[in-house]
mmCIF file of C-alpha atoms and ligand atoms in Angstrom:
data_model
loop_
_atom_site.group_PDB
_atom_site.id
_atom_site.type_symbol
_atom_site.label_atom_id
_atom_site.label_comp_id
_atom_site.label_asym_id
_atom_site.label_seq_id
_atom_site.Cartn_x
_atom_site.Cartn_y
_atom_site.Cartn_z
ATOM 1 C CA UNK Q 22 44.991 9.507 23.057
ATOM 2 C CA UNK Q 23 42.351 7.006 24.161
ATOM 3 C CA UNK Q 24 39.707 6.139 21.611
ATOM 4 C CA UNK Q 25 36.308 5.021 22.802
ATOM 5 C CA UNK Q 26 34.566 1.948 21.408
ATOM 6 C CA UNK Q 27 33.641 2.731 17.827
ATOM 7 C CA UNK Q 28 29.870 2.819 17.768
ATOM 8 C CA UNK Q 29 27.454 4.701 15.627
ATOM 9 C CA UNK Q 30 26.216 7.837 17.380
ATOM 10 C CA UNK Q 31 22.539 8.527 17.635
ATOM 11 C CA UNK Q 32 21.009 11.659 16.086
ATOM 12 C CA UNK Q 33 20.708 14.195 18.906
ATOM 13 C CA UNK Q 34 18.688 16.852 17.108
ATOM 14 C CA UNK Q 35 16.066 16.521 14.404
ATOM 15 C CA UNK Q 36 17.978 17.218 11.226
ATOM 16 C CA UNK Q 37 17.445 19.239 9.136
ATOM 17 C CA UNK Q 38 15.321 21.201 11.605
ATOM 18 C CA UNK Q 39 18.307 23.256 12.760
ATOM 19 C CA UNK Q 40 21.367 24.671 11.097
ATOM 20 C CA UNK Q 41 24.941 23.899 12.083
ATOM 21 C CA UNK Q 42 26.950 26.583 10.289
ATOM 22 C CA UNK Q 43 30.552 25.930 9.333
ATOM 23 C CA UNK Q 44 31.708 28.977 11.277
ATOM 24 C CA UNK Q 45 30.032 31.643 13.326
ATOM 25 C CA UNK Q 46 31.698 34.803 14.625
ATOM 26 C CA UNK Q 47 30.651 35.487 18.199
ATOM 27 C CA UNK Q 48 31.447 38.947 19.569
ATOM 28 C CA UNK Q 49 30.429 38.792 23.221
ATOM 29 C CA UNK Q 50 28.975 41.480 25.508
ATOM 30 C CA UNK Q 51 32.409 42.306 26.960
ATOM 31 C CA UNK Q 52 33.774 43.099 23.497
ATOM 32 C CA UNK Q 53 30.687 45.099 22.582
ATOM 33 C CA UNK Q 54 30.919 47.338 25.621
ATOM 34 C CA UNK Q 55 34.681 47.782 25.099
ATOM 35 C CA UNK Q 56 33.953 48.934 21.550
ATOM 36 C CA UNK Q 57 31.303 51.332 22.838
ATOM 37 C CA UNK Q 58 33.888 52.901 25.150
ATOM 38 C CA UNK Q 59 36.372 53.329 22.311
ATOM 39 C CA UNK Q 60 33.723 54.893 20.090
ATOM 40 C CA UNK Q 61 32.931 57.419 22.823
ATOM 41 C CA UNK Q 62 36.580 58.145 23.661
ATOM 42 C CA UNK Q 63 37.373 60.548 20.828
ATOM 43 C CA UNK Q 64 40.133 58.288 19.436
ATOM 44 C CA UNK Q 65 39.163 55.350 17.217
ATOM 45 C CA UNK Q 66 42.213 54.455 15.133
ATOM 46 C CA UNK Q 67 45.606 53.071 16.264
ATOM 47 C CA UNK Q 68 46.150 54.146 19.869
ATOM 48 C CA UNK Q 69 46.163 52.909 23.436
ATOM 49 C CA UNK Q 70 43.903 49.891 22.788
ATOM 50 C CA UNK Q 71 46.296 48.683 20.099
ATOM 51 C CA UNK Q 72 49.295 49.140 22.412
ATOM 52 C CA UNK Q 73 47.546 47.148 25.145
ATOM 53 C CA UNK Q 74 46.462 44.409 22.724
ATOM 54 C CA UNK Q 75 50.032 44.119 21.432
ATOM 55 C CA UNK Q 76 51.419 43.752 24.953
ATOM 56 C CA UNK Q 77 48.785 41.184 25.936
ATOM 57 C CA UNK Q 78 49.220 39.092 22.802
ATOM 58 C CA UNK Q 79 53.029 39.159 23.086
ATOM 59 C CA UNK Q 80 52.703 37.904 26.669
ATOM 60 C CA UNK Q 81 50.268 35.200 25.591
ATOM 61 C CA UNK Q 82 52.629 33.741 22.982
ATOM 62 C CA UNK Q 83 55.730 34.536 25.072
ATOM 63 C CA UNK Q 84 57.352 36.772 22.464
ATOM 64 C CA UNK Q 85 59.107 39.956 23.458
ATOM 65 C CA UNK Q 86 57.271 42.100 20.914
ATOM 66 C CA UNK Q 87 54.010 42.135 18.987
ATOM 67 C CA UNK Q 88 53.072 44.563 16.216
ATOM 68 C CA UNK Q 89 49.411 44.846 15.246
ATOM 69 C CA UNK Q 90 48.628 45.034 11.541
ATOM 70 C CA UNK Q 91 45.500 45.128 9.376
ATOM 71 C CA UNK Q 92 45.770 41.458 8.346
ATOM 72 C CA UNK Q 93 47.957 38.381 8.556
ATOM 73 C CA UNK Q 94 48.673 38.803 4.836
ATOM 74 C CA UNK Q 95 50.000 42.332 5.372
ATOM 75 C CA UNK Q 96 51.991 41.030 8.353
ATOM 76 C CA UNK Q 97 53.683 38.350 6.234
ATOM 77 C CA UNK Q 98 54.530 40.892 3.532
ATOM 78 C CA UNK Q 99 56.025 43.336 6.042
ATOM 79 C CA UNK Q 100 57.939 40.610 7.903
ATOM 80 C CA UNK Q 101 59.407 39.379 4.606
ATOM 81 C CA UNK Q 102 60.398 42.913 3.679
ATOM 82 C CA UNK Q 103 62.033 43.143 7.089
ATOM 83 C CA UNK Q 104 64.352 40.268 6.113
ATOM 84 C CA UNK Q 105 65.978 42.560 3.523
ATOM 85 C CA UNK Q 106 66.284 39.915 0.795
ATOM 86 C CA UNK Q 107 67.384 40.825 -2.725
ATOM 87 C CA UNK Q 108 64.437 41.414 -5.114
ATOM 88 C CA UNK Q 109 63.410 38.201 -6.870
ATOM 89 C CA UNK Q 110 64.751 35.974 -4.085
ATOM 90 C CA UNK Q 111 62.978 32.645 -3.738
ATOM 91 C CA UNK Q 112 60.812 31.825 -0.741
ATOM 92 C CA UNK Q 113 59.656 28.267 -0.030
ATOM 93 C CA UNK Q 114 56.074 27.618 1.077
ATOM 94 C CA UNK Q 115 53.544 24.774 1.067
ATOM 95 C CA UNK Q 116 51.200 24.584 -1.908
ATOM 96 C CA UNK Q 117 48.463 23.364 0.441
ATOM 97 C CA UNK Q 118 47.475 26.579 2.177
ATOM 98 C CA UNK Q 119 45.556 29.807 1.731
ATOM 99 C CA UNK Q 120 46.774 32.105 -1.042
ATOM 100 C CA UNK Q 121 47.528 35.009 1.345
ATOM 101 C CA UNK Q 122 51.147 34.049 2.026
ATOM 102 C CA UNK Q 123 51.877 33.581 -1.687
ATOM 103 C CA UNK Q 124 50.436 37.029 -2.434
ATOM 104 C CA UNK Q 125 52.516 38.470 0.399
ATOM 105 C CA UNK Q 126 55.688 36.911 -1.030
ATOM 106 C CA UNK Q 127 54.925 38.363 -4.478
ATOM 107 C CA UNK Q 128 54.042 41.802 -3.045
ATOM 108 C CA UNK Q 129 57.349 41.821 -1.179
ATOM 109 C CA UNK Q 130 59.096 41.484 -4.567
ATOM 110 C CA UNK Q 131 59.992 37.821 -3.999
ATOM 111 C CA UNK Q 132 59.065 34.564 -5.742
ATOM 112 C CA UNK Q 133 57.172 31.673 -4.088
ATOM 113 C CA UNK Q 134 58.624 28.179 -4.481
ATOM 114 C CA UNK Q 135 55.817 25.689 -3.847
ATOM 115 C CA UNK Q 136 56.517 22.484 -1.935
ATOM 116 C CA UNK Q 137 54.321 19.356 -1.926
ATOM 117 C CA UNK Q 138 52.777 17.769 1.170
ATOM 118 C CA UNK Q 139 52.361 14.384 2.775
ATOM 119 C CA UNK Q 140 48.720 13.389 2.101
ATOM 120 C CA UNK Q 141 48.193 12.204 5.696
ATOM 121 C CA UNK Q 142 49.245 15.395 7.495
ATOM 122 C CA UNK Q 143 48.742 17.793 4.534
ATOM 123 C CA UNK Q 144 52.113 19.255 5.549
ATOM 124 C CA UNK Q 145 55.482 19.113 3.755
ATOM 125 C CA UNK Q 146 57.945 16.550 5.144
ATOM 126 C CA UNK Q 147 61.710 17.128 5.317
ATOM 127 C CA UNK Q 148 62.017 14.987 2.179
ATOM 128 C CA UNK Q 149 59.554 17.180 0.277
ATOM 129 C CA UNK Q 150 61.364 20.314 1.443
ATOM 130 C CA UNK Q 151 64.808 19.043 0.441
ATOM 131 C CA UNK Q 152 63.507 18.008 -3.007
ATOM 132 C CA UNK Q 153 61.799 21.367 -3.636
ATOM 133 C CA UNK Q 154 64.867 23.342 -2.559
ATOM 134 C CA UNK Q 155 67.083 21.217 -4.794
ATOM 135 C CA UNK Q 156 64.730 21.584 -7.783
ATOM 136 C CA UNK Q 157 64.575 25.365 -7.294
ATOM 137 C CA UNK Q 158 68.354 25.647 -7.029
ATOM 138 C CA UNK Q 159 68.160 26.975 -3.447
ATOM 139 C CA UNK Q 160 65.865 29.333 -1.538
ATOM 140 C CA UNK Q 161 66.585 32.454 0.536
ATOM 141 C CA UNK Q 162 63.736 32.157 3.037
ATOM 142 C CA UNK Q 163 60.718 30.080 3.946
ATOM 143 C CA UNK Q 164 57.149 30.590 5.174
ATOM 144 C CA UNK Q 165 56.025 27.763 7.475
ATOM 145 C CA UNK Q 166 52.276 27.251 7.915
ATOM 146 C CA UNK Q 167 50.802 25.388 10.891
ATOM 147 C CA UNK Q 168 47.921 24.121 8.760
ATOM 148 C CA UNK Q 169 44.648 23.826 10.639
ATOM 149 C CA UNK Q 170 46.521 24.505 13.880
ATOM 150 C CA UNK Q 171 48.686 21.364 13.628
ATOM 151 C CA UNK Q 172 52.054 22.413 15.093
ATOM 152 C CA UNK Q 173 54.945 22.071 12.657
ATOM 153 C CA UNK Q 174 58.498 21.458 13.867
ATOM 154 C CA UNK Q 175 59.767 24.791 12.541
ATOM 155 C CA UNK Q 176 63.418 24.066 13.291
ATOM 156 C CA UNK Q 177 63.358 20.745 11.450
ATOM 157 C CA UNK Q 178 61.651 22.406 8.462
ATOM 158 C CA UNK Q 179 64.245 25.199 8.387
ATOM 159 C CA UNK Q 180 67.001 22.627 8.664
ATOM 160 C CA UNK Q 181 65.658 20.638 5.720
ATOM 161 C CA UNK Q 182 65.582 23.854 3.665
ATOM 162 C CA UNK Q 183 69.166 24.642 4.658
ATOM 163 C CA UNK Q 184 68.040 27.875 6.346
ATOM 164 C CA UNK Q 185 68.615 29.377 9.769
ATOM 165 C CA UNK Q 186 65.525 30.289 11.828
ATOM 166 C CA UNK Q 187 66.292 33.956 11.106
ATOM 167 C CA UNK Q 188 65.173 33.284 7.507
ATOM 168 C CA UNK Q 189 61.867 31.713 8.505
ATOM 169 C CA UNK Q 190 58.503 33.470 8.851
ATOM 170 C CA UNK Q 191 55.563 31.554 10.300
ATOM 171 C CA UNK Q 192 52.064 31.845 8.881
ATOM 172 C CA UNK Q 193 50.251 31.186 12.146
ATOM 173 C CA UNK Q 194 46.801 32.247 10.901
ATOM 174 C CA UNK Q 195 45.522 28.915 12.289
ATOM 175 C CA UNK Q 196 47.918 28.530 15.169
ATOM 176 C CA UNK Q 197 47.287 30.984 17.986
ATOM 177 C CA UNK Q 198 47.399 28.715 21.038
ATOM 178 C CA UNK Q 199 49.403 25.958 19.319
ATOM 179 C CA UNK Q 200 52.640 24.653 20.805
ATOM 180 C CA UNK Q 201 55.626 23.064 19.070
ATOM 181 C CA UNK Q 202 56.877 20.694 21.748
ATOM 182 C CA UNK Q 203 56.915 22.899 24.861
ATOM 183 C CA UNK Q 204 57.139 26.173 22.885
ATOM 184 C CA UNK Q 205 54.226 28.439 22.089
ATOM 185 C CA UNK Q 206 53.885 29.338 18.423
ATOM 186 C CA UNK Q 207 54.893 33.010 18.333
ATOM 187 C CA UNK Q 208 58.540 33.131 19.302
ATOM 188 C CA UNK Q 209 60.197 30.306 17.400
ATOM 189 C CA UNK Q 210 61.181 31.863 14.064
ATOM 190 C CA UNK Q 211 62.187 35.408 13.095
ATOM 191 C CA UNK Q 212 58.566 36.554 12.933
ATOM 192 C CA UNK Q 213 55.194 34.875 13.409
ATOM 193 C CA UNK Q 214 52.046 36.236 11.763
ATOM 194 C CA UNK Q 215 48.565 35.739 13.213
ATOM 195 C CA UNK Q 216 45.141 36.472 11.702
ATOM 196 C CA UNK Q 217 42.005 37.743 13.429
ATOM 197 C CA UNK Q 218 39.823 37.282 10.351
ATOM 198 C CA UNK Q 219 36.155 36.499 11.082
ATOM 199 C CA UNK Q 220 36.511 32.703 10.965
ATOM 200 C CA UNK Q 221 39.821 32.383 12.834
ATOM 201 C CA UNK Q 222 40.106 31.043 16.382
ATOM 202 C CA UNK Q 223 40.554 34.563 17.747
ATOM 203 C CA UNK Q 224 38.044 36.473 15.657
ATOM 204 C CA UNK Q 225 37.818 40.243 15.398
ATOM 205 C CA UNK Q 226 36.510 40.393 11.839
ATOM 206 C CA UNK Q 227 39.722 41.636 10.285
ATOM 207 C CA UNK Q 228 43.169 42.186 11.755
ATOM 208 C CA UNK Q 229 46.549 40.597 12.305
ATOM 209 C CA UNK Q 230 49.622 40.578 14.521
ATOM 210 C CA UNK Q 231 53.322 39.936 13.977
ATOM 211 C CA UNK Q 232 55.247 38.645 16.983
ATOM 212 C CA UNK Q 233 59.036 38.549 17.219
ATOM 213 C CA UNK Q 234 61.942 38.590 19.629
ATOM 214 C CA UNK Q 235 63.855 40.860 17.240
ATOM 215 C CA UNK Q 236 63.520 44.397 18.644
ATOM 216 C CA UNK Q 237 64.921 46.038 15.535
ATOM 217 C CA UNK Q 238 62.510 44.190 13.276
ATOM 218 C CA UNK Q 239 59.569 45.114 15.538
ATOM 219 C CA UNK Q 240 60.466 48.812 15.376
ATOM 220 C CA UNK Q 241 60.781 48.607 11.633
ATOM 221 C CA UNK Q 242 57.376 46.927 11.335
ATOM 222 C CA UNK Q 243 55.792 49.746 13.364
ATOM 223 C CA UNK Q 244 57.058 52.183 10.779
ATOM 224 C CA UNK Q 245 56.320 49.959 7.748
ATOM 225 C CA UNK Q 246 52.682 49.431 8.758
ATOM 226 C CA UNK Q 247 52.106 53.189 8.531
ATOM 227 C CA UNK Q 248 53.587 54.314 5.212
ATOM 228 C CA UNK Q 249 57.159 53.974 6.535
ATOM 229 C CA UNK Q 250 56.598 57.073 8.675
ATOM 230 C CA UNK Q 251 58.943 57.562 11.608
ATOM 231 C CA UNK Q 252 58.007 55.530 14.676
ATOM 232 C CA UNK Q 253 54.959 56.561 16.670
ATOM 233 C CA UNK Q 254 53.639 58.816 13.913
ATOM 234 C CA UNK Q 255 50.160 57.754 14.998
ATOM 235 C CA UNK Q 256 50.570 59.921 18.065
ATOM 236 C CA UNK Q 257 50.804 63.094 16.032
ATOM 237 C CA UNK Q 258 47.177 64.093 16.660
ATOM 238 C CA UNK Q 259 47.331 63.426 20.389
ATOM 239 C CA UNK Q 260 47.413 66.509 22.651
ATOM 240 C CA UNK Q 261 50.939 67.824 22.991
ATOM 241 C CA UNK Q 262 52.400 65.607 20.241
ATOM 242 C CA UNK Q 263 54.632 67.054 17.551
ATOM 243 C CA UNK Q 264 53.540 67.181 13.924
ATOM 244 C CA UNK Q 265 56.908 66.433 12.316
ATOM 245 C CA UNK Q 266 57.722 63.056 10.830
ATOM 246 C CA UNK Q 267 59.983 61.514 8.242
ATOM 247 C CA UNK Q 268 59.436 58.703 5.732
ATOM 248 C CA UNK Q 269 62.657 56.729 5.540
ATOM 249 C CA UNK Q 270 61.388 53.876 3.346
ATOM 250 C CA UNK Q 271 58.281 52.812 1.457
ATOM 251 C CA UNK Q 272 55.652 51.187 3.676
ATOM 252 C CA UNK Q 273 52.055 49.974 3.601
ATOM 253 C CA UNK Q 274 48.877 51.393 5.117
ATOM 254 C CA UNK Q 275 48.272 48.388 7.308
ATOM 255 C CA UNK Q 276 47.635 49.577 10.852
ATOM 256 C CA UNK Q 277 44.965 48.178 13.195
ATOM 257 C CA UNK Q 278 42.298 50.391 14.776
ATOM 258 C CA UNK Q 279 41.508 50.772 18.480
ATOM 259 C CA UNK Q 280 37.972 49.551 17.739
ATOM 260 C CA UNK Q 281 39.374 46.245 16.443
ATOM 261 C CA UNK Q 282 41.931 46.031 19.262
ATOM 262 C CA UNK Q 283 39.187 46.429 21.874
ATOM 263 C CA UNK Q 284 37.381 43.423 20.384
ATOM 264 C CA UNK Q 285 40.654 41.487 20.217
ATOM 265 C CA UNK Q 286 41.478 42.151 23.864
ATOM 266 C CA UNK Q 287 38.060 40.877 24.980
ATOM 267 C CA UNK Q 288 38.403 37.803 22.741
ATOM 268 C CA UNK Q 289 41.894 37.124 24.121
ATOM 269 C CA UNK Q 290 40.544 37.095 27.688
ATOM 270 C CA UNK Q 291 38.271 34.134 26.866
ATOM 271 C CA UNK Q 292 40.677 32.565 24.390
ATOM 272 C CA UNK Q 293 42.122 29.821 26.612
ATOM 273 C CA UNK Q 294 38.652 28.655 27.618
ATOM 274 C CA UNK Q 295 37.544 28.738 23.964
ATOM 275 C CA UNK Q 296 40.577 26.665 22.967
ATOM 276 C CA UNK Q 297 39.859 24.087 25.652
ATOM 277 C CA UNK Q 298 36.353 23.710 24.219
ATOM 278 C CA UNK Q 299 37.761 23.358 20.686
ATOM 279 C CA UNK Q 300 39.988 20.531 21.901
ATOM 280 C CA UNK Q 301 36.912 18.843 23.417
ATOM 281 C CA UNK Q 302 35.054 19.178 20.131
ATOM 282 C CA UNK Q 303 38.003 17.578 18.303
ATOM 283 C CA UNK Q 304 38.129 14.727 20.823
ATOM 284 C CA UNK Q 305 34.399 14.146 20.427
ATOM 285 C CA UNK Q 306 34.706 13.966 16.634
ATOM 286 C CA UNK Q 307 37.641 11.557 17.042
ATOM 287 C CA UNK Q 308 35.688 9.157 19.231
ATOM 288 C CA UNK Q 309 32.373 9.381 17.307
ATOM 289 C CA UNK Q 310 33.994 8.877 13.904
ATOM 290 C CA UNK Q 311 36.675 6.360 14.913
ATOM 291 C CA UNK Q 312 34.659 3.351 13.681
ATOM 292 C CA UNK Q 313 33.815 4.853 10.284
ATOM 293 C CA UNK Q 314 36.628 3.328 8.245
ATOM 294 C CA UNK Q 315 35.913 5.202 5.010
ATOM 295 C CA UNK Q 316 36.648 8.544 6.686
ATOM 296 C CA UNK Q 317 40.215 9.295 7.821
ATOM 297 C CA UNK Q 318 40.594 11.526 10.857
ATOM 298 C CA UNK Q 319 43.121 14.339 11.241
ATOM 299 C CA UNK Q 320 46.396 13.054 12.702
ATOM 300 C CA UNK Q 321 47.406 14.148 16.188
ATOM 301 C CA UNK Q 322 50.779 15.856 16.526
ATOM 302 C CA UNK Q 323 53.445 13.605 18.087
ATOM 303 C CA UNK Q 324 54.094 16.338 20.679
ATOM 304 C CA UNK Q 325 53.077 19.886 21.436
ATOM 305 C CA UNK Q 326 49.557 21.263 21.194
ATOM 306 C CA UNK Q 327 47.132 21.439 18.269
ATOM 307 C CA UNK Q 328 45.082 24.665 18.046
ATOM 308 C CA UNK Q 329 42.178 22.926 16.255
ATOM 309 C CA UNK Q 330 41.402 25.867 14.030
ATOM 310 C CA UNK Q 331 40.221 23.213 11.566
ATOM 311 C CA UNK Q 332 38.978 19.674 11.961
ATOM 312 C CA UNK Q 333 39.659 18.302 8.474
ATOM 313 C CA UNK Q 334 38.793 14.701 7.607
ATOM 314 C CA UNK Q 335 39.474 12.803 4.396
ATOM 315 C CA UNK Q 336 36.576 11.223 2.539
ATOM 316 C CA UNK Q 337 38.161 8.020 1.235
ATOM 317 C CA UNK Q 338 37.254 6.418 -2.112
ATOM 318 C CA UNK Q 339 35.184 3.669 -0.393
ATOM 319 C CA UNK Q 340 32.774 6.204 1.166
ATOM 320 C CA UNK Q 341 29.479 6.049 -0.798
ATOM 321 C CA UNK Q 342 29.607 9.733 -1.777
ATOM 322 C CA UNK Q 343 32.528 11.665 -3.160
ATOM 323 C CA UNK Q 344 33.637 14.772 -1.240
ATOM 324 C CA UNK Q 345 31.782 17.262 -3.461
ATOM 325 C CA UNK Q 346 28.500 15.331 -3.380
ATOM 326 C CA UNK Q 347 28.848 14.910 0.378
ATOM 327 C CA UNK Q 348 29.202 18.688 0.834
ATOM 328 C CA UNK Q 349 25.881 19.149 -0.972
ATOM 329 C CA UNK Q 350 24.155 16.363 0.948
ATOM 330 C CA UNK Q 351 25.322 17.808 4.288
ATOM 331 C CA UNK Q 352 24.212 21.298 3.222
ATOM 332 C CA UNK Q 353 20.718 19.877 2.585
ATOM 333 C CA UNK Q 354 20.774 18.629 6.171
ATOM 334 C CA UNK Q 355 21.702 22.109 7.404
ATOM 335 C CA UNK Q 356 25.353 21.247 8.068
ATOM 336 C CA UNK Q 357 27.930 23.720 6.783
ATOM 337 C CA UNK Q 358 31.367 22.452 5.758
ATOM 338 C CA UNK Q 359 34.312 23.842 3.831
ATOM 339 C CA UNK Q 360 37.443 22.788 1.945
ATOM 340 C CA UNK Q 361 40.939 23.867 3.029
ATOM 341 C CA UNK Q 362 42.553 24.422 0.637
ATOM 342 C CA UNK Q 363 42.555 24.536 -3.143
ATOM 343 C CA UNK Q 364 46.321 24.002 -3.631
ATOM 344 C CA UNK Q 365 48.063 27.124 -4.864
ATOM 345 C CA UNK Q 366 49.417 25.433 -7.993
ATOM 346 C CA UNK Q 367 45.777 24.903 -9.079
ATOM 347 C CA UNK Q 368 44.939 28.612 -8.844
ATOM 348 C CA UNK Q 369 45.542 30.382 -12.166
ATOM 349 C CA UNK Q 370 47.677 33.270 -10.918
ATOM 350 C CA UNK Q 371 49.758 31.409 -8.358
ATOM 351 C CA UNK Q 372 50.219 28.395 -10.645
ATOM 352 C CA UNK Q 373 51.618 30.731 -13.263
ATOM 353 C CA UNK Q 374 53.829 32.912 -11.055
ATOM 354 C CA UNK Q 375 55.245 30.403 -8.539
ATOM 355 C CA UNK Q 376 58.158 28.014 -9.010
ATOM 356 C CA UNK Q 377 56.698 24.484 -9.235
ATOM 357 C CA UNK Q 378 58.594 21.199 -8.903
ATOM 358 C CA UNK Q 379 59.088 19.408 -12.250
ATOM 359 C CA UNK Q 380 57.208 16.282 -11.074
ATOM 360 C CA UNK Q 381 54.094 18.180 -9.948
ATOM 361 C CA UNK Q 382 52.596 18.187 -6.462
ATOM 362 C CA UNK Q 383 50.778 14.836 -6.248
ATOM 363 C CA UNK Q 384 50.460 14.772 -2.436
ATOM 364 C CA UNK Q 385 48.540 18.042 -2.378
ATOM 365 C CA UNK Q 386 46.394 16.952 -5.346
ATOM 366 C CA UNK Q 387 45.450 13.783 -3.462
ATOM 367 C CA UNK Q 388 44.532 15.696 -0.288
ATOM 368 C CA UNK Q 389 42.527 18.249 -2.242
ATOM 369 C CA UNK Q 390 40.249 15.616 -3.791
ATOM 370 C CA UNK Q 391 39.316 14.164 -0.403
ATOM 371 C CA UNK Q 392 39.650 16.809 2.297
ATOM 372 C CA UNK Q 393 36.584 18.145 4.100
ATOM 373 C CA UNK Q 394 36.571 20.572 7.019
ATOM 374 C CA UNK Q 395 33.774 19.893 9.501
ATOM 375 C CA UNK Q 396 32.356 22.617 11.754
ATOM 376 C CA UNK Q 397 34.872 23.082 14.588
ATOM 377 C CA UNK Q 398 34.616 25.944 17.008
ATOM 378 C CA UNK Q 399 34.079 26.670 20.673
ATOM 379 C CA UNK Q 400 30.390 27.488 20.155
ATOM 380 C CA UNK Q 401 29.405 23.995 19.042
ATOM 381 C CA UNK Q 402 27.414 21.918 21.513
ATOM 382 C CA UNK Q 403 27.936 18.191 22.001
ATOM 383 C CA UNK Q 404 24.608 17.711 20.197
ATOM 384 C CA UNK Q 405 25.928 19.675 17.202
ATOM 385 C CA UNK Q 406 28.996 17.440 16.960
ATOM 386 C CA UNK Q 407 26.888 14.299 17.416
ATOM 387 C CA UNK Q 408 24.515 15.377 14.647
ATOM 388 C CA UNK Q 409 27.366 15.985 12.209
ATOM 389 C CA UNK Q 410 28.788 12.540 13.043
ATOM 390 C CA UNK Q 411 25.390 10.855 12.830
ATOM 391 C CA UNK Q 412 24.858 12.372 9.381
ATOM 392 C CA UNK Q 413 28.263 11.112 8.217
ATOM 393 C CA UNK Q 414 27.463 7.619 9.511
ATOM 394 C CA UNK Q 415 23.993 7.593 7.933
ATOM 395 C CA UNK Q 416 25.223 8.712 4.533
ATOM 396 C CA UNK Q 417 28.156 6.322 4.904
ATOM 397 C CA UNK Q 418 25.747 3.379 5.173
ATOM 398 C CA UNK Q 419 23.714 4.346 2.090
ATOM 399 C CA UNK Q 420 24.403 3.062 -1.391
HETATM 400 C C1 PLP L 525 43.190 33.361 6.801
HETATM 401 C C2 PLP L 525 44.545 32.974 6.403
HETATM 402 C C3 PLP L 525 45.513 33.913 6.058
HETATM 403 C C4 PLP L 525 45.192 35.364 5.838
HETATM 404 O O1 PLP L 525 44.763 36.027 6.950
HETATM 405 P P1 PLP L 525 44.240 37.523 6.752
HETATM 406 O O2 PLP L 525 44.242 38.069 8.147
HETATM 407 O O3 PLP L 525 42.866 37.415 6.171
HETATM 408 O O4 PLP L 525 45.177 38.206 5.861
HETATM 409 C C5 PLP L 525 46.807 33.494 5.838
HETATM 410 N N1 PLP L 525 47.134 32.198 5.916
HETATM 411 C C6 PLP L 525 46.231 31.252 6.214
HETATM 412 C C7 PLP L 525 46.688 29.832 6.314
HETATM 413 C C8 PLP L 525 44.894 31.603 6.431
HETATM 414 O O5 PLP L 525 43.981 30.653 6.671
#
């Protein structure tokens, strides 16, 4: 990646005259009119819009099947249950991620084993994975997270854990549009779980999708997302449909509605263009901040494609303000930022209920003290990015 001459950018706008929010959910006119049609159609819950959204998303990630669910968290829980592991089995996951996957592991009757991360990438290395597996006395499965949209070599991670890819679930809440080498995230492991939460790179508000090439698993997920009722139970109120169903196993109420699917389909149509803009935003941050030595930039993946759900920098100890003080200073200037993530071992419940390595998780602790997510979405203008960078430079010069 070429880096332009490191110079200090000029303030484009008059801060703090305008606000640059950390994230904004934009539901465009196409989505709004699609929703209107659904609302007038007489069928608003899981139906034809969901079926179409599933087919379109599966095609986009090149998986043979996609099953829409109410959230990525529910998707991870159902996918894990689909693996049929013995209750209490151990499941490896990074400590440096959102708590949803850890909750999903616990709700599936399994136990999270937390693995530390490399402070530069904020991702576990093969060495970390091997050490955590050894300390835990083995694991039965693994949840791989493509943190921030940075593509993780899923096969190498599974290998380090001594697992086949059929025992790996991907938390791809940040990774729609990411590629591992030449492969789209969505068909690499047994099941890949996406989120359409309000701040994600394909935003509906709430919603999720599980993609897989395993037909049997997909059919099972369709049943599990609706109380474990026999497949296609949602059709029972359609004209001519039968009313009989069976419940063969215990499921969740975790289906997606047609209203949400209509928004998702419209968002998916502009998704590639949105992602291209996100990549431009990331490149602009890279070049504007390259000369500011006290801020470390997010590493680029050696191959594949980053989804740039997050643009997370590290505020190094020689920057004049610590991370927390900088967040407040930027907020005063109208610039919204966030922190991803508070490591799971530092959250009361997950710290108490997960298996932790005996030597702690120092890599994740180091990242947590310094990490700062800057605004990064397709709606940012070049001026927005320049203003954020100018503010970081200005504060960086102060003492
Ligand atoms: C947002 C998020 C989730 C949860 O997604 P929901 O759709 O809200 O359940 C899971 N993992 C990561 C890494 C996330 O950021």
